[in-house]
């Protein structure tokens, strides 16, 4: 007489035995498959006794919900995509951490894509997230003002919206055209204004603005804030003191080295971000220029390098991780009500903060 195996489906029994399915769980618990789905996804009220019965059936049958595998297979919308320019840049990394943590808190998978600054890769990744039926796609960082790109981005935003998803513009301006996007931004220009004004109140008028790609929205806003502070304080703008370039340490080091060899015509340096400031600080140290005794130095972003530099760097703090969290919230449930600044536009605006440390002093009298 043959002997029947008593091993439950999916419990790791004999080779070739099938895993338990949602149908098996529903049959074992005496409920519908829809009820099992509601228990797993926690997206619909289920009576406590029913939930306990379904969860007990899942345990007895060894049924495991592999949410990541389901999302990657494109059979679940419980996914949030984030698209950044560079993974190792702390600006993007901290925002990505906020997105990932908020997605995880909502039992969602977070997929991170890196474009290396290529707008066409941005568009391709949005298309990929649409195919994966992501709940939200978070596009991070500044953008270049290109009409054709904006048209394509708006088209993809409409496609996402039609599928029940949202494109979130995080730290970048609206794309217009009535595109159904939501946004999370920070007071970029206001932070730059406060930083320049701080230097001016310390007695600086010859302020070098260093770094920031000239066509990038982030760099444009920071330079605009710097210029506005100069104008309101009655200081004439000198184009020679505006030196645009990459948001990189290498650029900060190279350009500062060149300017110091020419003889500095400035008493303070506004580096467009903390990474540029770190490069500039290295160049000044090698040239024997002391910070802040000889030249004051400030940055922007308040990433860890700002406190690692000696002297510690005066900078502007952006709530990077909170921006990432709010990007997920505004896409899925409208964001935190107390944080809304412009609800009619669908954009949540967070503040920036001037952080005064040790890298600024009044200019030496000559």
Tab-separated table of C-alpha atoms in Angstrom:
chain	number	residue	atom	x	y	z
A	1	UNK	CA	0.000	0.000	0.000
A	2	UNK	CA	1.363	3.414	-0.900
A	3	UNK	CA	1.971	5.916	1.840
A	4	UNK	CA	0.793	9.524	1.351
A	5	UNK	CA	3.123	12.320	2.341
A	6	UNK	CA	1.735	14.643	5.016
A	7	UNK	CA	4.078	17.494	4.160
A	8	UNK	CA	2.180	20.738	3.566
A	9	UNK	CA	2.651	22.656	0.294
A	10	UNK	CA	5.611	25.005	0.410
A	11	UNK	CA	7.018	23.550	3.636
A	12	UNK	CA	10.218	22.297	2.095
A	13	UNK	CA	8.999	18.735	1.510
A	14	UNK	CA	10.074	16.274	-1.223
A	15	UNK	CA	11.801	17.620	-4.309
A	16	UNK	CA	9.402	18.909	-6.941
A	17	UNK	CA	6.582	19.596	-4.482
A	18	UNK	CA	4.828	22.841	-5.343
A	19	UNK	CA	4.755	25.826	-3.069
A	20	UNK	CA	1.568	26.994	-1.420
A	21	UNK	CA	-0.429	29.601	-3.342
A	22	UNK	CA	-2.946	32.250	-2.389
A	23	UNK	CA	-5.664	29.797	-3.470
A	24	UNK	CA	-4.304	27.209	-1.020
A	25	UNK	CA	-4.307	29.750	1.807
A	26	UNK	CA	-7.848	30.895	0.994
A	27	UNK	CA	-9.128	27.302	0.902
A	28	UNK	CA	-7.385	26.412	4.178
A	29	UNK	CA	-8.745	29.526	5.951
A	30	UNK	CA	-12.220	29.246	4.411
A	31	UNK	CA	-12.141	32.720	2.844
A	32	UNK	CA	-11.901	34.217	-0.623
A	33	UNK	CA	-8.600	34.933	-2.370
A	34	UNK	CA	-9.527	38.639	-2.256
A	35	UNK	CA	-9.607	38.472	1.537
A	36	UNK	CA	-6.188	36.813	1.607
A	37	UNK	CA	-4.848	39.603	-0.608
A	38	UNK	CA	-6.291	42.238	1.708
A	39	UNK	CA	-4.649	40.625	4.711
A	40	UNK	CA	-1.270	40.491	2.952
A	41	UNK	CA	-1.369	44.015	1.529
A	42	UNK	CA	-3.087	45.622	4.539
A	43	UNK	CA	-4.913	47.938	2.148
A	44	UNK	CA	-8.493	47.193	3.246
A	45	UNK	CA	-10.175	46.621	6.635
A	46	UNK	CA	-10.431	42.926	7.617
A	47	UNK	CA	-12.068	41.603	10.774
A	48	UNK	CA	-9.517	40.649	13.423
A	49	UNK	CA	-10.758	37.052	13.653
A	50	UNK	CA	-10.570	36.652	9.870
A	51	UNK	CA	-7.080	38.135	9.761
A	52	UNK	CA	-5.911	35.730	12.469
A	53	UNK	CA	-7.403	32.780	10.567
A	54	UNK	CA	-5.681	33.779	7.319
A	55	UNK	CA	-2.339	34.393	9.029
A	56	UNK	CA	-2.582	31.035	10.791
A	57	UNK	CA	-3.245	29.327	7.448
A	58	UNK	CA	-0.214	31.062	5.939
A	59	UNK	CA	1.977	29.817	8.782
A	60	UNK	CA	0.647	26.258	8.611
A	61	UNK	CA	1.136	26.073	4.842
A	62	UNK	CA	4.526	27.782	4.929
A	63	UNK	CA	3.281	30.509	2.624
A	64	UNK	CA	5.728	33.429	2.414
A	65	UNK	CA	4.886	36.732	0.759
A	66	UNK	CA	7.930	37.750	-1.252
A	67	UNK	CA	6.993	41.357	-1.886
A	68	UNK	CA	10.302	42.207	-3.558
A	69	UNK	CA	10.015	39.365	-6.047
A	70	UNK	CA	6.408	40.283	-6.826
A	71	UNK	CA	7.338	43.926	-7.419
A	72	UNK	CA	10.306	43.072	-9.627
A	73	UNK	CA	8.114	40.751	-11.670
A	74	UNK	CA	5.781	43.658	-12.380
A	75	UNK	CA	2.768	41.993	-10.784
A	76	UNK	CA	2.505	44.429	-7.893
A	77	UNK	CA	2.337	48.188	-7.667
A	78	UNK	CA	3.969	48.282	-4.246
A	79	UNK	CA	7.135	49.852	-5.592
A	80	UNK	CA	8.683	53.314	-5.395
A	81	UNK	CA	11.347	54.300	-7.917
A	82	UNK	CA	13.961	56.974	-7.308
A	83	UNK	CA	16.094	58.385	-10.119
A	84	UNK	CA	19.309	60.211	-9.199
A	85	UNK	CA	22.247	61.561	-11.140
A	86	UNK	CA	24.980	60.070	-8.953
A	87	UNK	CA	24.864	57.423	-6.222
A	88	UNK	CA	28.035	58.374	-4.327
A	89	UNK	CA	27.203	62.084	-4.049
A	90	UNK	CA	25.925	62.637	-0.459
A	91	UNK	CA	23.283	65.104	-1.707
A	92	UNK	CA	21.565	62.321	-3.645
A	93	UNK	CA	22.446	59.577	-1.168
A	94	UNK	CA	20.669	61.225	1.773
A	95	UNK	CA	17.557	61.942	-0.282
A	96	UNK	CA	17.602	58.329	-1.492
A	97	UNK	CA	17.835	57.132	2.095
A	98	UNK	CA	14.736	59.139	2.971
A	99	UNK	CA	12.841	57.677	0.005
A	100	UNK	CA	13.927	54.141	0.874
A	101	UNK	CA	12.968	54.462	4.544
A	102	UNK	CA	9.542	55.907	3.779
A	103	UNK	CA	8.930	53.245	1.120
A	104	UNK	CA	9.957	50.494	3.540
A	105	UNK	CA	7.698	51.902	6.255
A	106	UNK	CA	4.848	51.470	3.764
A	107	UNK	CA	5.879	47.880	2.905
A	108	UNK	CA	7.103	48.956	-0.526
A	109	UNK	CA	10.182	48.052	-2.493
A	110	UNK	CA	12.493	50.942	-3.414
A	111	UNK	CA	14.301	50.753	-6.758
A	112	UNK	CA	17.206	53.194	-7.250
A	113	UNK	CA	18.332	54.221	-10.757
A	114	UNK	CA	21.420	56.282	-11.610
A	115	UNK	CA	21.557	58.436	-14.753
A	116	UNK	CA	25.110	59.868	-14.579
A	117	UNK	CA	23.532	63.185	-15.584
A	118	UNK	CA	22.038	61.887	-18.853
A	119	UNK	CA	18.481	63.248	-19.432
A	120	UNK	CA	17.721	60.425	-21.886
A	121	UNK	CA	18.496	57.853	-19.208
A	122	UNK	CA	16.097	59.707	-16.903
A	123	UNK	CA	13.309	59.293	-19.439
A	124	UNK	CA	14.172	55.627	-19.994
A	125	UNK	CA	14.113	54.896	-16.262
A	126	UNK	CA	10.727	56.592	-15.875
A	127	UNK	CA	9.444	54.343	-18.657
A	128	UNK	CA	10.853	51.309	-16.844
A	129	UNK	CA	9.160	52.318	-13.574
A	130	UNK	CA	5.898	52.761	-15.471
A	131	UNK	CA	6.222	49.223	-16.843
A	132	UNK	CA	6.844	47.970	-13.289
A	133	UNK	CA	3.656	49.755	-12.183
A	134	UNK	CA	5.476	51.753	-9.526
A	135	UNK	CA	3.272	53.690	-7.115
A	136	UNK	CA	5.563	56.704	-7.429
A	137	UNK	CA	8.652	57.776	-9.355
A	138	UNK	CA	10.864	60.316	-7.588
A	139	UNK	CA	13.092	62.376	-9.894
A	140	UNK	CA	15.849	64.056	-7.867
A	141	UNK	CA	18.086	67.063	-8.448
A	142	UNK	CA	18.406	70.004	-10.789
A	143	UNK	CA	17.380	70.004	-14.433
A	144	UNK	CA	18.505	71.696	-17.635
A	145	UNK	CA	16.034	74.026	-19.383
A	146	UNK	CA	15.502	72.048	-22.591
A	147	UNK	CA	12.123	72.266	-24.339
A	148	UNK	CA	12.177	68.841	-26.022
A	149	UNK	CA	13.164	67.160	-22.780
A	150	UNK	CA	10.342	68.887	-20.894
A	151	UNK	CA	7.808	67.784	-23.504
A	152	UNK	CA	8.925	64.154	-23.162
A	153	UNK	CA	8.970	64.356	-19.374
A	154	UNK	CA	5.441	65.803	-19.334
A	155	UNK	CA	4.239	62.979	-21.596
A	156	UNK	CA	5.642	60.370	-19.234
A	157	UNK	CA	4.095	62.149	-16.256
A	158	UNK	CA	0.687	61.880	-17.947
A	159	UNK	CA	1.252	58.184	-18.667
A	160	UNK	CA	2.135	57.534	-15.031
A	161	UNK	CA	-0.893	59.497	-13.854
A	162	UNK	CA	-3.206	57.555	-16.168
A	163	UNK	CA	-1.915	54.343	-14.581
A	164	UNK	CA	-2.542	55.580	-11.043
A	165	UNK	CA	1.063	56.566	-10.314
A	166	UNK	CA	2.745	59.922	-9.720
A	167	UNK	CA	5.916	61.599	-10.924
A	168	UNK	CA	7.528	63.519	-8.049
A	169	UNK	CA	9.930	66.356	-8.849
A	170	UNK	CA	12.311	66.486	-5.892
A	171	UNK	CA	14.532	69.566	-5.722
A	172	UNK	CA	13.755	70.659	-9.272
A	173	UNK	CA	11.363	73.175	-10.866
A	174	UNK	CA	7.989	72.430	-12.404
A	175	UNK	CA	7.946	71.260	-16.022
A	176	UNK	CA	4.761	73.213	-16.795
A	177	UNK	CA	2.481	72.156	-19.653
A	178	UNK	CA	-0.157	71.154	-17.128
A	179	UNK	CA	1.802	67.975	-16.396
A	180	UNK	CA	0.282	65.980	-13.505
A	181	UNK	CA	3.278	66.041	-11.183
A	182	UNK	CA	3.770	66.739	-7.483
A	183	UNK	CA	6.887	68.276	-6.043
A	184	UNK	CA	9.113	68.646	-3.012
A	185	UNK	CA	11.518	71.562	-3.084
A	186	UNK	CA	13.629	73.573	-0.664
A	187	UNK	CA	14.338	77.288	-0.349
A	188	UNK	CA	17.451	77.113	-2.489
A	189	UNK	CA	17.665	80.787	-3.429
A	190	UNK	CA	16.777	81.891	0.101
A	191	UNK	CA	19.584	79.783	1.548
A	192	UNK	CA	22.112	81.331	-0.836
A	193	UNK	CA	20.821	84.814	0.007
A	194	UNK	CA	21.272	84.161	3.739
A	195	UNK	CA	24.775	82.792	3.235
A	196	UNK	CA	25.968	85.764	1.159
A	197	UNK	CA	24.320	88.208	3.543
A	198	UNK	CA	26.192	86.559	6.421
A	199	UNK	CA	29.498	87.139	4.625
A	200	UNK	CA	28.568	90.761	3.913
A	201	UNK	CA	27.655	91.450	7.543
A	202	UNK	CA	31.104	90.137	8.495
A	203	UNK	CA	32.606	92.841	6.278
A	204	UNK	CA	33.181	91.002	2.987
A	205	UNK	CA	32.406	92.698	-0.321
A	206	UNK	CA	34.786	90.854	-2.666
A	207	UNK	CA	33.100	87.440	-2.581
A	208	UNK	CA	34.098	84.764	-5.082
A	209	UNK	CA	31.205	82.520	-6.163
A	210	UNK	CA	32.767	79.184	-7.119
A	211	UNK	CA	31.198	76.208	-8.933
A	212	UNK	CA	27.769	75.137	-10.122
A	213	UNK	CA	27.052	74.163	-13.751
A	214	UNK	CA	25.598	77.325	-15.340
A	215	UNK	CA	22.686	75.555	-17.063
A	216	UNK	CA	21.503	73.574	-14.032
A	217	UNK	CA	18.441	74.855	-12.165
A	218	UNK	CA	20.022	74.219	-8.748
A	219	UNK	CA	23.072	76.302	-9.624
A	220	UNK	CA	20.946	79.069	-11.176
A	221	UNK	CA	18.882	79.460	-7.998
A	222	UNK	CA	21.946	79.619	-5.741
A	223	UNK	CA	23.649	82.203	-7.922
A	224	UNK	CA	20.401	84.206	-8.037
A	225	UNK	CA	20.246	84.272	-4.229
A	226	UNK	CA	23.888	85.372	-4.055
A	227	UNK	CA	23.313	88.172	-6.552
A	228	UNK	CA	20.165	89.347	-4.775
A	229	UNK	CA	22.037	89.713	-1.480
A	230	UNK	CA	24.769	91.758	-3.152
A	231	UNK	CA	22.200	94.015	-4.821
A	232	UNK	CA	20.191	94.633	-1.647
A	233	UNK	CA	23.393	95.543	0.193
A	234	UNK	CA	24.421	97.938	-2.566
A	235	UNK	CA	27.467	95.941	-3.691
A	236	UNK	CA	28.194	96.020	-7.415
A	237	UNK	CA	28.300	92.626	-9.116
A	238	UNK	CA	31.674	91.707	-10.610
A	239	UNK	CA	31.435	89.021	-13.345
A	240	UNK	CA	35.073	88.090	-12.674
A	241	UNK	CA	34.031	86.896	-9.213
A	242	UNK	CA	31.543	84.388	-10.642
A	243	UNK	CA	33.358	81.199	-11.604
A	244	UNK	CA	30.836	78.483	-12.622
A	245	UNK	CA	31.805	74.843	-12.984
A	246	UNK	CA	31.064	71.316	-11.875
A	247	UNK	CA	29.645	70.453	-8.463
A	248	UNK	CA	32.860	68.534	-7.760
A	249	UNK	CA	35.871	68.541	-5.476
A	250	UNK	CA	38.182	68.326	-8.477
A	251	UNK	CA	36.764	71.527	-9.956
A	252	UNK	CA	36.967	73.369	-6.629
A	253	UNK	CA	40.611	72.363	-6.200
A	254	UNK	CA	41.684	73.078	-9.778
A	255	UNK	CA	39.970	76.440	-10.217
A	256	UNK	CA	40.976	77.708	-6.773
A	257	UNK	CA	44.606	76.732	-7.438
A	258	UNK	CA	44.513	78.733	-10.682
A	259	UNK	CA	42.941	81.783	-9.032
A	260	UNK	CA	45.430	81.773	-6.157
A	261	UNK	CA	48.344	81.741	-8.613
A	262	UNK	CA	46.905	84.874	-10.218
A	263	UNK	CA	46.680	86.565	-6.824
A	264	UNK	CA	43.328	86.482	-5.010
A	265	UNK	CA	41.147	89.510	-5.618
A	266	UNK	CA	38.636	88.296	-3.040
A	267	UNK	CA	38.366	87.996	0.735
A	268	UNK	CA	35.711	85.266	0.872
A	269	UNK	CA	34.628	82.265	-1.182
A	270	UNK	CA	31.048	81.057	-1.586
A	271	UNK	CA	31.471	77.492	-2.851
A	272	UNK	CA	28.322	76.298	-4.632
A	273	UNK	CA	28.282	73.148	-2.504
A	274	UNK	CA	30.307	71.572	0.311
A	275	UNK	CA	32.168	69.266	-2.085
A	276	UNK	CA	33.437	72.238	-4.088
A	277	UNK	CA	34.378	73.910	-0.787
A	278	UNK	CA	36.451	70.863	0.209
A	279	UNK	CA	38.435	71.090	-3.030
A	280	UNK	CA	38.929	74.831	-2.585
A	281	UNK	CA	40.073	74.319	1.013
A	282	UNK	CA	42.711	71.821	-0.122
A	283	UNK	CA	44.030	74.263	-2.728
A	284	UNK	CA	44.210	77.069	-0.171
A	285	UNK	CA	46.027	74.879	2.341
A	286	UNK	CA	48.622	73.887	-0.254
A	287	UNK	CA	49.100	77.551	-1.209
A	288	UNK	CA	49.586	78.586	2.417
A	289	UNK	CA	46.335	80.556	2.511
A	290	UNK	CA	44.688	80.288	5.936
A	291	UNK	CA	40.943	79.857	6.456
A	292	UNK	CA	39.437	82.084	7.802
A	293	UNK	CA	42.345	84.370	8.736
A	294	UNK	CA	43.283	85.107	5.111
A	295	UNK	CA	40.167	84.057	3.194
A	296	UNK	CA	36.750	83.044	4.533
A	297	UNK	CA	35.050	80.005	3.025
A	298	UNK	CA	31.428	78.806	2.983
A	299	UNK	CA	29.608	75.938	1.290
A	300	UNK	CA	26.094	74.650	0.737
A	301	UNK	CA	24.153	71.413	1.609
A	302	UNK	CA	25.637	70.607	5.073
A	303	UNK	CA	26.772	67.103	4.213
A	304	UNK	CA	29.250	65.346	6.585
A	305	UNK	CA	32.352	66.843	4.937
A	306	UNK	CA	31.272	70.268	6.246
A	307	UNK	CA	32.035	69.177	9.813
A	308	UNK	CA	35.077	67.114	8.842
A	309	UNK	CA	36.935	70.085	7.341
A	310	UNK	CA	39.218	72.112	9.578
A	311	UNK	CA	38.111	74.706	10.290
A	312	UNK	CA	34.547	73.412	10.289
A	313	UNK	CA	32.579	74.842	7.381
A	314	UNK	CA	29.849	77.464	7.583
A	315	UNK	CA	27.144	76.280	5.178
A	316	UNK	CA	23.420	75.980	4.467
A	317	UNK	CA	21.583	72.921	5.724
A	318	UNK	CA	19.072	71.241	3.433
A	319	UNK	CA	16.735	68.660	5.053
A	320	UNK	CA	17.826	66.052	2.522
A	321	UNK	CA	16.482	62.892	4.135
A	322	UNK	CA	13.204	64.595	5.006
A	323	UNK	CA	12.873	65.670	1.362
A	324	UNK	CA	13.101	62.002	0.369
A	325	UNK	CA	10.474	60.968	2.894
A	326	UNK	CA	8.129	63.760	1.879
A	327	UNK	CA	8.561	62.901	-1.798
A	328	UNK	CA	6.989	59.514	-1.111
A	329	UNK	CA	4.297	61.008	1.109
A	330	UNK	CA	3.137	63.675	-1.346
A	331	UNK	CA	2.875	61.050	-4.079
A	332	UNK	CA	0.921	58.519	-2.035
A	333	UNK	CA	-1.154	60.524	0.413
A	334	UNK	CA	-0.596	64.246	-0.074
A	335	UNK	CA	2.282	64.734	2.382
A	336	UNK	CA	2.235	66.056	5.924
A	337	UNK	CA	-0.529	68.614	6.213
A	338	UNK	CA	1.435	70.888	8.550
A	339	UNK	CA	4.295	71.124	6.049
A	340	UNK	CA	2.327	72.369	3.042
A	341	UNK	CA	3.374	75.799	1.753
A	342	UNK	CA	1.660	75.910	-1.648
A	343	UNK	CA	-1.082	73.266	-1.823
A	344	UNK	CA	-2.654	74.726	-4.955
A	345	UNK	CA	0.434	73.843	-6.983
A	346	UNK	CA	0.960	70.390	-5.532
A	347	UNK	CA	4.444	71.401	-4.367
A	348	UNK	CA	5.690	71.052	-0.813
A	349	UNK	CA	8.416	73.527	0.119
A	350	UNK	CA	10.860	72.885	2.951
A	351	UNK	CA	13.049	75.500	4.563
A	352	UNK	CA	16.833	75.762	4.625
A	353	UNK	CA	18.995	76.824	7.571
A	354	UNK	CA	22.188	78.860	7.801
A	355	UNK	CA	24.700	76.903	9.909
A	356	UNK	CA	27.457	79.150	11.269
A	357	UNK	CA	30.689	77.357	12.179
A	358	UNK	CA	34.355	78.371	12.127
A	359	UNK	CA	35.281	79.173	8.518
A	360	UNK	CA	34.262	82.841	8.401
A	361	UNK	CA	36.013	85.847	9.940
A	362	UNK	CA	36.122	89.573	9.120
A	363	UNK	CA	38.532	90.392	6.272
A	364	UNK	CA	42.035	91.532	7.116
A	365	UNK	CA	42.673	95.256	6.661
A	366	UNK	CA	45.178	95.925	3.903
